[in-house]
Amino acid sequence: MPDFVHLHLHTQYSLLDGAIRFDRLFKAVNEYRMPACAITDHGNMFGAAQFYLEAGQQNIKPLIGCEAYIAPRSRLEQKKVKGEDTAYHIVLLAMNNVGYQNLLRLISLAHLEGFYYHPRIDREILTRYNEGLICLTACIKGEIPNSILKGTDEKVRKNIDFYLGLFGDRLFFELQDNGLEEQKIVNERLIELSSYYGVPIVATNDCHYLRREEAKAHELLLCIQTGKTINDKDRLSFSTDQFYFKSPDEIALAFSRYPQALSNTMRVAEMCNVTIDTETYHFPDFHPPDDMDLNQYFEQLSREGFNKRMPEIRSKYDAFDEDLSKRYADRFDYEMGVIKNTGFSGYFLIVADFINYAKSHGIPVGPGRGSAAGSLIAYCLGITDIEPIKYDLIFERFLNPERISMPDIDVDFCRKRRDEVIRYVTDKYGKDNVAQITTFGTMKSKAAVRDIGRALGMPYAEVDKIAKLITSDEGGIERAINEEPQIRELYATDDRVRELLDNASVVEGLARHASTHAAGIVIGNKHLAEYLPLYKGKHDETVTQYDMKMIEKIGLIKIDFLGLETLTLMDTVVKLLKAEGIDIDLTQLPLDDKKTYDLLSSGNTSGVFQLESRGMRDLLTRLKPSQFDDIMPLIALYRPGPLKSGMVDEFIKRRGNPSLVTYETPKLQEILHDTYGVIIYQEQIMKIASVLAGFSMKDADALRKAMSKKIPEQLERYKQQFVDGSVANNVPKDVAEKIYDVIQRFGEYGFNKSHSTAYGFIAYQTAYLKAHYPIHYFAAMLTTEVGDTDKVVKYIGECRESGIEILPPDVNMSQSDFTIVDAKIRYGLAGIRNVGEAAIESIIQARQEAGGFKSFIHFCSVIDSRKVNKKVIESLAHAGCFDSLGLKRSQILYLAQEMLDKLTKRDTKTNLKQGSIFGESDVKETTVSFDIPAMDELSHDEILNGEKEALGFYFSKHPLRPFENLIAELTPYDSQSLK
């Protein structure tokens, strides 16, 4: 084959435009024996790092680039000029690490400063950041090709002079053979200009899909992008089927008169030698006090924390002897050594710093999450509140000294105040050094079928029916065709279905959109654009173009700042109690509280963290937990895998009858005693492998991963190692094989014990609060879930069943949140539809200033009509908020519009009279008069329907309440009784 490499190629990260997945691409590259390949996605570098790493694994030289958009004038200018494009195309390839860094800067600036229809660079920043970059003139939308087609010779000359002056021998004129007449004109002219200016030519193919026969799928992908169908005449189209990954032979045939156009691609490939550093960690600059180094300060804080925690640790044991004391000291020293030797002292200090900031500012923080709860040092630093030795949690599950990788500490914060912590981190390390992380939504099998069906113009019902026949995304559409009889028959007999599935299989798995990860934050030690490309998210936030996996690969710190609603809920309960003089420390609750376990055993756990679902409630009534160690397995077991496998039934049966529990060896009993011989936790797999078979913690962790991922060849290899190691430790071979089979049976469902313990603790905390302070707990739940009508209805129903009275909303009595009044719950104004935060604040402020509303007229006289409009008044009336003010709901609804008109006139006059040079315009009480007509009240049904409209449910009485006895006779079971 001729020597040739593709220098202009769009992968799936040219979102809804490129249809090339890396796995298929690299297979084709190797098939054509190409030594290198470029990635040049439209205006972004989303896939650059992944492309670099995966190409290297396939022994393909990765050429990192981008088809950038360049503004006709300044990137900062955001206006259309008649007869001028908003941006031209330019292909940039990184020659070296300087070029790669400059490409990162250019693409980041294009998104952060130059976005107008497209992310655009301009000549100013290209001049500043062109070192180490090769420039190709791109397709017919390139600046030079465009001037050839639409401009004058003078314009062409000026453009070439600019790019040649900037890039010199790094400029190449790009020829393409794509069947477009305009491209042929450009090619001929560029060949002439190449001779005149001495600028070399290169052949490219602007690849957007892999095979020629995938051109139709690509056209449909463009339809998905633009919301058109294939039958729309004005849709975006490439017009030919030539934008595929052509072989060197095809390119050689197309440019047979210009062989140098092929050989120059090899020249460019040889010029490009980028190395992306995946060996170095780039920790943010954390400055300890008094010029201490990181390790010194880390050890000092950890030891202080250890000494501070010891009284609490001792209190958890009936007897804390010297052996226990040594065990804690040894564990502390071991973890300290591992963390310091792996270079992660700074990481722990950074995490401890922002967690302690949150705690010191009253921002609720979760007790732990994931494997980090297995670290004693994390506990000593206040990062977690779970004591790992007491619960037999393994440090190596979190940080394995034999397999050094970035620790992963994810943190739960109160959802309402999570942003305060992110703001603190941003201020501390610099806004340029902190960003949120991108995540990609992909077209899974069913979605691909639906999207392609829509683009083909097929009826939705028909397409949806076919999509539903695909029972799993695993194996994709191809598996479904081979294994699902109905699909196989339709595919074989219906041409339209075949067309649908063939095209859907091309786009399935492609990235569909980029969005901001809900929790991920990356923190660097300098401007992040020096490590990775950036862009702006929907809410103007700065976001990385690399996803979490790639961020970790290039050595940046990634931390999940998660917002957990339950922490907000518990904080609300604590504040309600404090208002009544009751102080409660959630970290110091007694873990043997009978009232809490009675509530759990009853299954009365709606609103209890992780234990609220119907299935979990059934499990609780069967298990009847009586100690904290019973809650942890519930978190681990209540998942589809364990439920289907019979693990749950086996666990409950053995717990109820310990005589059923047997162990193949005493060593196994030490590990599985707490779970009655059932392997529930991943840590148990690691311990069995280590204790019985002599596995190192590195190999034990690798075995755990192989079990969870069900990798057959690895499982077979580890089986031999396990059996041999066990035999060497005096375990009979047949027993070792039996134990391994048991591990393999349950191992794929193993759960992280550290996470179960941490989340089990939150579950216990919420159950304790509900058991001891049900009124406060329900008030807090209603406030927290105010936006979810179904949950509000459910919790109000449960309140009434529990004898807790819910008082109706009232403009004089209600706050924004649900509040407690004389052991009753007052409905909050925030729970009324169409009544926003500004309206609520205005009503409460006016009420405070006026000393309460004496009448509806008085209410109208003092509120701000700019915030309390007709919709607000109507919703308040329907909800019954004015019932205590002496007028009927019908009268208030009748007066709403007249009131609004008069108030608007009043407030306009008030603003004119009271406006000052400081812009103040407080609304003062001004009498507003109304003629109140005598009217009948709304009918019973109208009142109930109004409440349903305003609150989302019937507050006064359900319309079927009069028939409840008859309904009970006809339907002896309710929905809660069904399983």
PDB file of N, CA and C in Angstrom, residues 44-50 107-108 435-440 514-515 528-529 531-537 542-551:
ATOM      1  N   ASN A  44     -13.396  21.333  19.121  1.00  0.00           N
ATOM      2  CA  ASN A  44     -13.187  20.834  20.484  1.00  0.00           C
ATOM      3  C   ASN A  44     -12.094  19.779  20.517  1.00  0.00           C
ATOM      4  N   MET A  45     -11.676  19.454  21.732  1.00  0.00           N
ATOM      5  CA  MET A  45     -10.685  18.400  21.943  1.00  0.00           C
ATOM      6  C   MET A  45     -11.212  17.375  22.950  1.00  0.00           C
ATOM      7  N   PHE A  46     -12.527  17.178  22.965  1.00  0.00           N
ATOM      8  CA  PHE A  46     -13.154  16.260  23.919  1.00  0.00           C
ATOM      9  C   PHE A  46     -12.449  14.899  23.952  1.00  0.00           C
ATOM     10  N   GLY A  47     -12.089  14.399  22.786  1.00  0.00           N
ATOM     11  CA  GLY A  47     -11.559  13.033  22.716  1.00  0.00           C
ATOM     12  C   GLY A  47     -10.056  12.935  22.613  1.00  0.00           C
ATOM     13  N   ALA A  48      -9.336  14.063  22.687  1.00  0.00           N
ATOM     14  CA  ALA A  48      -7.896  14.062  22.373  1.00  0.00           C
ATOM     15  C   ALA A  48      -7.081  13.153  23.286  1.00  0.00           C
ATOM     16  N   ALA A  49      -7.267  13.255  24.601  1.00  0.00           N
ATOM     17  CA  ALA A  49      -6.464  12.443  25.534  1.00  0.00           C
ATOM     18  C   ALA A  49      -6.793  10.961  25.389  1.00  0.00           C
ATOM     19  N   GLN A  50      -8.064  10.650  25.288  1.00  0.00           N
ATOM     20  CA  GLN A  50      -8.476   9.256  25.109  1.00  0.00           C
ATOM     21  C   GLN A  50      -7.911   8.691  23.802  1.00  0.00           C
ATOM     22  N   ILE A 107      -8.095  26.405  21.976  1.00  0.00           N
ATOM     23  CA  ILE A 107      -9.446  25.829  21.996  1.00  0.00           C
ATOM     24  C   ILE A 107     -10.194  26.268  23.245  1.00  0.00           C
ATOM     25  N   SER A 108      -9.486  26.411  24.361  1.00  0.00           N
ATOM     26  CA  SER A 108     -10.132  26.916  25.586  1.00  0.00           C
ATOM     27  C   SER A 108     -10.609  28.348  25.398  1.00  0.00           C
ATOM     28  N   ALA A 435     -12.420  23.812  37.987  1.00  0.00           N
ATOM     29  CA  ALA A 435     -13.485  23.712  36.976  1.00  0.00           C
ATOM     30  C   ALA A 435     -14.364  22.513  37.284  1.00  0.00           C
ATOM     31  N   GLN A 436     -15.529  22.521  36.698  1.00  0.00           N
ATOM     32  CA  GLN A 436     -16.388  21.347  36.758  1.00  0.00           C
ATOM     33  C   GLN A 436     -16.001  20.403  35.615  1.00  0.00           C
ATOM     34  N   ILE A 437     -16.539  19.212  35.648  1.00  0.00           N
ATOM     35  CA  ILE A 437     -16.066  18.153  34.754  1.00  0.00           C
ATOM     36  C   ILE A 437     -17.165  17.761  33.778  1.00  0.00           C
ATOM     37  N   THR A 438     -16.754  17.499  32.547  1.00  0.00           N
ATOM     38  CA  THR A 438     -17.736  17.114  31.538  1.00  0.00           C
ATOM     39  C   THR A 438     -18.106  15.644  31.659  1.00  0.00           C
ATOM     40  N   THR A 439     -19.238  15.305  31.152  1.00  0.00           N
ATOM     41  CA  THR A 439     -19.660  13.915  31.022  1.00  0.00           C
ATOM     42  C   THR A 439     -20.407  13.801  29.704  1.00  0.00           C
ATOM     43  N   PHE A 440     -20.359  12.639  29.095  1.00  0.00           N
ATOM     44  CA  PHE A 440     -20.954  12.464  27.776  1.00  0.00           C
ATOM     45  C   PHE A 440     -22.147  11.512  27.843  1.00  0.00           C
ATOM     46  N   ALA A 514     -22.530  16.574  25.280  1.00  0.00           N
ATOM     47  CA  ALA A 514     -21.660  16.811  26.432  1.00  0.00           C
ATOM     48  C   ALA A 514     -22.447  17.631  27.446  1.00  0.00           C
ATOM     49  N   SER A 515     -22.288  17.294  28.707  1.00  0.00           N
ATOM     50  CA  SER A 515     -22.960  18.071  29.751  1.00  0.00           C
ATOM     51  C   SER A 515     -22.044  18.153  30.969  1.00  0.00           C
ATOM     52  N   LEU A 528      -5.900  25.662  34.427  1.00  0.00           N
ATOM     53  CA  LEU A 528      -6.220  24.325  33.936  1.00  0.00           C
ATOM     54  C   LEU A 528      -6.024  24.185  32.433  1.00  0.00           C
ATOM     55  N   ALA A 529      -6.102  25.294  31.703  1.00  0.00           N
ATOM     56  CA  ALA A 529      -5.913  25.232  30.249  1.00  0.00           C
ATOM     57  C   ALA A 529      -4.495  24.825  29.877  1.00  0.00           C
ATOM     58  N   TYR A 531      -3.282  22.126  31.126  1.00  0.00           N
ATOM     59  CA  TYR A 531      -3.345  20.669  31.226  1.00  0.00           C
ATOM     60  C   TYR A 531      -4.406  20.060  30.311  1.00  0.00           C
ATOM     61  N   LEU A 532      -5.475  20.802  30.089  1.00  0.00           N
ATOM     62  CA  LEU A 532      -6.585  20.242  29.327  1.00  0.00           C
ATOM     63  C   LEU A 532      -7.430  21.363  28.729  1.00  0.00           C
ATOM     64  N   PRO A 533      -8.223  21.055  27.708  1.00  0.00           N
ATOM     65  CA  PRO A 533      -9.091  22.079  27.107  1.00  0.00           C
ATOM     66  C   PRO A 533     -10.326  22.332  27.969  1.00  0.00           C
ATOM     67  N   LEU A 534     -10.842  23.550  27.909  1.00  0.00           N
ATOM     68  CA  LEU A 534     -11.997  23.948  28.706  1.00  0.00           C
ATOM     69  C   LEU A 534     -13.117  24.455  27.798  1.00  0.00           C
ATOM     70  N   TYR A 535     -14.332  24.431  28.337  1.00  0.00           N
ATOM     71  CA  TYR A 535     -15.455  25.057  27.629  1.00  0.00           C
ATOM     72  C   TYR A 535     -16.455  25.580  28.653  1.00  0.00           C
ATOM     73  N   LYS A 536     -17.485  26.247  28.181  1.00  0.00           N
ATOM     74  CA  LYS A 536     -18.495  26.797  29.085  1.00  0.00           C
ATOM     75  C   LYS A 536     -19.743  25.931  29.056  1.00  0.00           C
ATOM     76  N   GLY A 537     -20.246  25.637  30.246  1.00  0.00           N
ATOM     77  CA  GLY A 537     -21.460  24.843  30.356  1.00  0.00           C
ATOM     78  C   GLY A 537     -22.700  25.700  30.176  1.00  0.00           C
ATOM     79  N   THR A 542     -17.324  27.070  34.004  1.00  0.00           N
ATOM     80  CA  THR A 542     -16.174  26.550  33.274  1.00  0.00           C
ATOM     81  C   THR A 542     -16.110  25.037  33.471  1.00  0.00           C
ATOM     82  N   VAL A 543     -15.991  24.309  32.349  1.00  0.00           N
ATOM     83  CA  VAL A 543     -16.053  22.842  32.370  1.00  0.00           C
ATOM     84  C   VAL A 543     -14.864  22.278  31.597  1.00  0.00           C
ATOM     85  N   THR A 544     -14.313  21.194  32.078  1.00  0.00           N
ATOM     86  CA  THR A 544     -13.232  20.535  31.350  1.00  0.00           C
ATOM     87  C   THR A 544     -13.783  19.828  30.119  1.00  0.00           C
ATOM     88  N   GLN A 545     -12.986  19.749  29.062  1.00  0.00           N
ATOM     89  CA  GLN A 545     -13.413  18.972  27.899  1.00  0.00           C
ATOM     90  C   GLN A 545     -13.060  17.498  28.046  1.00  0.00           C
ATOM     91  N   TYR A 546     -12.131  17.179  28.961  1.00  0.00           N
ATOM     92  CA  TYR A 546     -11.825  15.780  29.246  1.00  0.00           C
ATOM     93  C   TYR A 546     -12.743  15.283  30.354  1.00  0.00           C
ATOM     94  N   ASP A 547     -13.136  14.019  30.260  1.00  0.00           N
ATOM     95  CA  ASP A 547     -14.018  13.471  31.293  1.00  0.00           C
ATOM     96  C   ASP A 547     -13.204  12.981  32.487  1.00  0.00           C
ATOM     97  N   MET A 548     -13.903  12.420  33.463  1.00  0.00           N
ATOM     98  CA  MET A 548     -13.266  12.039  34.725  1.00  0.00           C
ATOM     99  C   MET A 548     -12.102  11.079  34.541  1.00  0.00           C
ATOM    100  N   LYS A 549     -12.298  10.081  33.697  1.00  0.00           N
ATOM    101  CA  LYS A 549     -11.243   9.084  33.511  1.00  0.00           C
ATOM    102  C   LYS A 549      -9.977   9.725  32.970  1.00  0.00           C
ATOM    103  N   MET A 550     -10.145  10.593  31.986  1.00  0.00           N
ATOM    104  CA  MET A 550      -8.973  11.227  31.385  1.00  0.00           C
ATOM    105  C   MET A 550      -8.319  12.222  32.348  1.00  0.00           C
ATOM    106  N   ILE A 551      -9.125  12.877  33.173  1.00  0.00           N
ATOM    107  CA  ILE A 551      -8.581  13.812  34.162  1.00  0.00           C
ATOM    108  C   ILE A 551      -7.672  13.064  35.135  1.00  0.00           C
TER     109      ILE A 551
END
